[in-house]
Tab-separated table of C-alpha atoms in Angstrom:
chain	number	residue	atom	x	y	z
A	11	ASP	CA	-0.106	11.646	-20.233
A	12	GLN	CA	0.689	8.089	-19.264
A	13	GLN	CA	3.074	8.002	-16.335
A	14	VAL	CA	3.569	4.239	-16.412
A	15	LYS	CA	4.190	2.667	-19.792
A	16	GLN	CA	4.364	-0.913	-20.909
A	17	ASN	CA	5.376	-0.556	-24.518
A	18	SER	CA	5.042	-4.205	-25.465
A	19	PRO	CA	1.382	-5.200	-25.629
A	20	SER	CA	2.304	-8.860	-26.051
A	21	LEU	CA	5.182	-11.290	-25.639
A	22	SER	CA	5.578	-14.929	-26.618
A	23	VAL	CA	8.159	-17.137	-24.873
A	24	GLN	CA	8.899	-20.820	-25.044
A	25	GLU	CA	8.378	-22.946	-21.939
A	26	GLY	CA	11.542	-23.161	-19.841
A	27	ARG	CA	13.009	-19.939	-21.210
A	28	ILE	CA	13.192	-16.564	-19.520
A	29	SER	CA	10.337	-14.071	-19.863
A	30	ILE	CA	11.281	-10.412	-19.484
A	31	LEU	CA	8.502	-7.865	-19.137
A	32	ASN	CA	9.426	-4.207	-19.193
A	33	CYS	CA	7.942	-1.087	-17.695
A	34	ASP	CA	8.984	2.570	-17.903
A	35	TYR	CA	7.799	5.442	-15.777
A	36	THR	CA	8.099	9.196	-16.001
A	37	ASN	CA	7.217	10.404	-12.509
A	38	SER	CA	10.379	10.644	-10.436
A	39	MET	CA	8.256	10.756	-7.277
A	40	PHE	CA	7.278	7.110	-7.661
A	41	ASP	CA	8.974	5.092	-4.938
A	42	TYR	CA	7.087	1.803	-4.789
A	43	PHE	CA	6.474	-0.505	-7.717
A	44	LEU	CA	4.328	-3.590	-8.081
A	45	TRP	CA	3.563	-6.237	-10.660
A	46	TYR	CA	0.118	-7.766	-10.996
A	47	LYS	CA	-0.958	-10.749	-13.054
A	48	LYS	CA	-4.423	-11.113	-14.558
A	49	TYR	CA	-6.095	-14.179	-16.014
A	50	PRO	CA	-9.224	-13.766	-18.180
A	51	ALA	CA	-12.443	-13.304	-16.182
A	52	GLU	CA	-10.473	-12.794	-12.973
A	53	GLY	CA	-9.255	-9.735	-11.107
A	54	PRO	CA	-5.552	-8.844	-11.049
A	55	THR	CA	-3.509	-10.690	-8.433
A	56	PHE	CA	-0.443	-9.263	-6.725
A	57	LEU	CA	2.813	-10.861	-7.827
A	58	ILE	CA	5.824	-8.988	-6.492
A	59	SER	CA	6.836	-5.499	-5.406
A	60	ILE	CA	9.957	-3.406	-4.973
A	61	SER	CA	10.746	-0.285	-3.028
A	62	SER	CA	12.900	2.424	-4.574
A	63	ILE	CA	15.599	1.823	-1.966
A	64	LYS	CA	16.306	-1.536	-3.618
A	65	ASP	CA	17.327	-2.458	-7.133
A	66	LYS	CA	16.287	-6.093	-7.048
A	67	ASN	CA	13.694	-8.243	-5.351
A	68	GLU	CA	13.357	-11.961	-5.859
A	69	ASP	CA	10.549	-14.367	-5.064
A	70	GLY	CA	10.956	-17.857	-6.427
A	71	ARG	CA	10.856	-17.772	-10.218
A	72	PHE	CA	10.021	-14.064	-10.228
A	73	THR	CA	12.566	-11.259	-9.966
A	74	VAL	CA	11.910	-7.567	-10.337
A	75	PHE	CA	14.742	-5.199	-11.233
A	76	LEU	CA	14.579	-1.447	-10.744
A	77	ASN	CA	16.825	1.046	-12.527
A	78	LYS	CA	15.970	4.418	-11.001
A	79	SER	CA	18.282	6.450	-13.200
A	80	ALA	CA	16.608	5.044	-16.294
A	81	LYS	CA	13.144	5.056	-14.679
A	82	HIS	CA	12.776	1.479	-15.777
A	83	LEU	CA	11.748	-1.739	-14.137
A	84	SER	CA	11.511	-5.251	-15.435
A	85	LEU	CA	10.016	-8.526	-14.339
A	86	HIS	CA	11.947	-11.703	-15.055
A	87	ILE	CA	10.263	-15.086	-14.941
A	88	VAL	CA	12.634	-18.042	-14.979
A	89	PRO	CA	11.822	-20.688	-16.057
A	90	SER	CA	8.606	-19.707	-17.804
A	91	GLN	CA	5.696	-22.117	-17.485
A	92	PRO	CA	2.455	-22.394	-19.475
A	93	GLY	CA	0.531	-21.333	-16.355
A	94	ASP	CA	2.338	-18.008	-16.491
A	95	SER	CA	0.346	-17.078	-19.596
A	96	ALA	CA	-1.618	-14.008	-18.500
A	97	VAL	CA	-1.656	-10.239	-18.721
A	98	TYR	CA	0.956	-8.564	-16.521
A	99	PHE	CA	0.426	-5.053	-15.193
A	100	CYS	CA	3.117	-2.809	-13.837
A	101	ALA	CA	1.998	-0.284	-11.187
A	102	ALA	CA	3.665	2.532	-9.287
A	103	SER	CA	2.952	4.612	-6.215
A	104	ALA	CA	4.327	7.926	-4.996
A	105	LEU	CA	3.019	7.630	-1.486
A	106	ALA	CA	5.834	6.360	0.672
A	107	GLY	CA	5.514	2.691	-0.146
A	108	THR	CA	1.753	2.474	-0.067
A	109	ALA	CA	-0.651	1.292	-2.706
A	110	SER	CA	-3.267	3.883	-1.881
A	111	LYS	CA	-2.957	5.596	-5.229
A	112	LEU	CA	-1.463	3.253	-7.785
A	113	THR	CA	-0.830	4.259	-11.376
A	114	PHE	CA	-1.050	1.265	-13.705
A	115	GLY	CA	0.407	0.516	-17.092
A	116	THR	CA	-1.725	-0.873	-19.920
A	117	GLY	CA	-0.425	-4.401	-19.482
A	118	THR	CA	1.612	-6.942	-21.442
A	119	ARG	CA	0.030	-10.191	-22.525
A	120	LEU	CA	2.475	-13.065	-22.002
A	121	GLN	CA	1.998	-16.290	-23.906
A	122	VAL	CA	4.185	-19.218	-22.834
A	123	THR	CA	4.246	-21.849	-25.541
A	124	LEU	CA	5.094	-25.526	-25.256
B	19	GLU	CA	-14.821	-18.206	-0.719
B	20	THR	CA	-12.567	-15.691	-2.465
B	21	GLY	CA	-11.175	-12.727	-0.520
B	22	VAL	CA	-12.979	-10.021	-2.495
B	23	THR	CA	-16.311	-10.760	-4.129
B	24	GLN	CA	-18.155	-8.532	-6.553
B	25	THR	CA	-21.742	-8.706	-7.731
B	26	PRO	CA	-23.113	-8.698	-10.284
B	27	ARG	CA	-20.388	-10.046	-12.557
B	28	HIS	CA	-22.187	-8.666	-15.607
B	29	LEU	CA	-24.638	-5.790	-15.865
B	30	VAL	CA	-26.415	-4.242	-18.837
B	31	MET	CA	-28.273	-1.026	-18.233
B	32	GLY	CA	-29.896	1.799	-20.132
B	33	MET	CA	-28.797	5.382	-19.758
B	34	THR	CA	-31.797	6.247	-17.587
B	35	ASN	CA	-31.494	3.292	-15.226
B	36	LYS	CA	-30.236	3.281	-11.663
B	37	LYS	CA	-28.203	0.286	-10.601
B	38	SER	CA	-25.571	-0.578	-8.008
B	39	LEU	CA	-22.407	-2.626	-7.948
B	40	LYS	CA	-21.546	-4.407	-4.718
B	41	CYS	CA	-18.210	-5.431	-3.278
B	42	GLU	CA	-17.495	-7.426	-0.137
B	43	GLN	CA	-14.093	-8.269	1.295
B	44	HIS	CA	-13.485	-11.131	3.701
B	45	LEU	CA	-9.857	-10.314	4.477
B	46	GLY	CA	-10.260	-7.957	7.418
B	47	HIS	CA	-8.671	-5.113	5.469
B	48	ASN	CA	-9.219	-1.482	6.360
B	49	ALA	CA	-9.096	0.095	2.899
B	50	MET	CA	-11.285	-0.453	-0.152
B	51	TYR	CA	-11.053	0.889	-3.690
B	52	TRP	CA	-12.962	1.179	-6.937
B	53	TYR	CA	-10.986	0.976	-10.176
B	54	LYS	CA	-12.202	1.247	-13.768
B	55	GLN	CA	-10.677	-0.667	-16.644
B	56	SER	CA	-11.672	0.452	-20.125
B	57	ALA	CA	-10.529	-1.293	-23.286
B	58	LYS	CA	-6.872	-0.656	-24.082
B	59	LYS	CA	-6.500	1.778	-21.188
B	60	PRO	CA	-4.707	1.405	-17.871
B	61	LEU	CA	-6.668	0.720	-14.719
B	62	GLU	CA	-7.931	4.033	-13.385
B	63	LEU	CA	-8.404	4.678	-9.698
B	64	MET	CA	-11.869	6.045	-8.938
B	65	PHE	CA	-12.369	6.081	-5.169
B	66	VAL	CA	-10.494	5.090	-2.014
B	67	TYR	CA	-12.049	4.429	1.381
B	68	ASN	CA	-10.031	4.040	4.552
B	69	PHE	CA	-11.930	2.846	7.634
B	70	LYS	CA	-15.217	3.746	5.879
B	71	GLU	CA	-14.083	7.289	5.169
B	72	GLN	CA	-13.560	8.414	1.579
B	73	THR	CA	-9.979	9.571	1.193
B	74	GLU	CA	-9.725	9.814	-2.562
B	75	ASN	CA	-12.072	10.858	-5.348
B	76	ASN	CA	-10.147	10.878	-8.578
B	77	SER	CA	-12.316	13.485	-10.338
B	78	VAL	CA	-15.036	10.945	-10.970
B	79	PRO	CA	-18.317	12.282	-12.452
B	80	SER	CA	-21.196	12.520	-10.001
B	81	ARG	CA	-23.178	9.904	-11.921
B	82	PHE	CA	-20.956	7.456	-10.022
B	83	SER	CA	-21.723	7.531	-6.301
B	84	PRO	CA	-19.770	5.330	-3.888
B	85	GLU	CA	-20.988	4.149	-0.521
B	86	CYS	CA	-18.997	2.387	2.194
B	87	PRO	CA	-21.238	1.410	5.110
B	88	ASN	CA	-18.457	-0.520	6.861
B	89	SER	CA	-14.907	-1.699	6.239
B	90	SER	CA	-16.112	-4.896	4.574
B	91	HIS	CA	-18.625	-3.542	2.087
B	92	LEU	CA	-18.366	-1.082	-0.759
B	93	PHE	CA	-21.016	-0.054	-3.266
B	94	LEU	CA	-20.923	1.923	-6.482
B	95	HIS	CA	-24.279	3.462	-7.301
B	96	LEU	CA	-24.797	4.167	-10.986
B	97	HIS	CA	-27.228	6.748	-12.338
B	98	THR	CA	-27.775	8.185	-15.844
B	99	LEU	CA	-24.605	6.671	-17.214
B	100	GLN	CA	-23.256	7.182	-20.711
B	101	PRO	CA	-22.234	4.471	-23.203
B	102	GLU	CA	-18.581	5.469	-22.698
B	103	ASP	CA	-18.928	4.368	-19.065
B	104	SER	CA	-19.068	0.780	-20.285
B	105	ALA	CA	-16.049	-0.911	-18.705
B	106	LEU	CA	-14.861	-3.458	-16.180
B	107	TYR	CA	-15.225	-2.090	-12.666
B	108	LEU	CA	-12.841	-3.626	-10.188
B	109	CYS	CA	-13.063	-3.485	-6.421
B	110	ALA	CA	-9.975	-3.996	-4.298
B	111	SER	CA	-9.024	-4.014	-0.648
B	112	SER	CA	-5.792	-3.655	1.259
B	113	GLN	CA	-4.457	-3.529	4.774
B	114	ASP	CA	-2.822	-0.186	5.483
B	115	HIS	CA	-2.604	0.502	1.760
B	116	ARG	CA	-0.128	-2.265	1.074
B	117	GLU	CA	-0.693	-4.688	-1.800
B	118	LEU	CA	-4.150	-4.541	-3.324
B	119	PHE	CA	-6.345	-7.618	-3.485
B	120	PHE	CA	-8.795	-7.367	-6.357
B	121	GLY	CA	-12.193	-8.873	-6.954
B	122	GLU	CA	-13.094	-10.472	-10.271
B	123	GLY	CA	-14.779	-7.334	-11.516
B	124	SER	CA	-18.218	-6.301	-12.715
B	125	ARG	CA	-18.477	-5.864	-16.463
B	126	LEU	CA	-20.858	-3.017	-17.189
B	127	THR	CA	-22.471	-2.309	-20.549
B	128	VAL	CA	-24.435	0.921	-20.946
B	129	LEU	CA	-26.807	0.950	-23.903
């Protein structure tokens, strides 16, 4: 049973437009959420996180929104750039804001086209 | 030099072989992790070490044996693996279990 789901395996967005990557979770105990980005032949790199006490966290072009009632979070990238093309993983933790036991989604491959 | 380095990057082994994966972190973190990524599956946590002590074993078969001699080094000893163990094995580190910093992974193929 997958507790963190990324239902879109891929997404294509034009350069300059907004990219929206979605993630749903089923475990109501999750209270800390992270997004990771992965280029081919590299390990995932941390992008942005959000605690369940917030509903929005922004860092430059990246904003994560959390809707606890819907058990849904999304990552917005504005404006999208070709260098953003990568696989994006959503992850969640139930351990008081720590990453000691993260549950990952299967990832969404983002392609930013010129 | 990258923060978390893994060797080898690629490994092919037979089911009767014994091999080891190595991970070294240069970030001064106190926690290290092994994750497994199989095709079309989410990353799966295997082991967690905090200050050299194993704090998590996520029901991993005994043919995978971790070793953490100090806070900077982590090994995964492999013995009598099965073809379905073929995957990308990722090492990560963190400070106080905050954001994970991953290595580039070791791609393992079991014949």
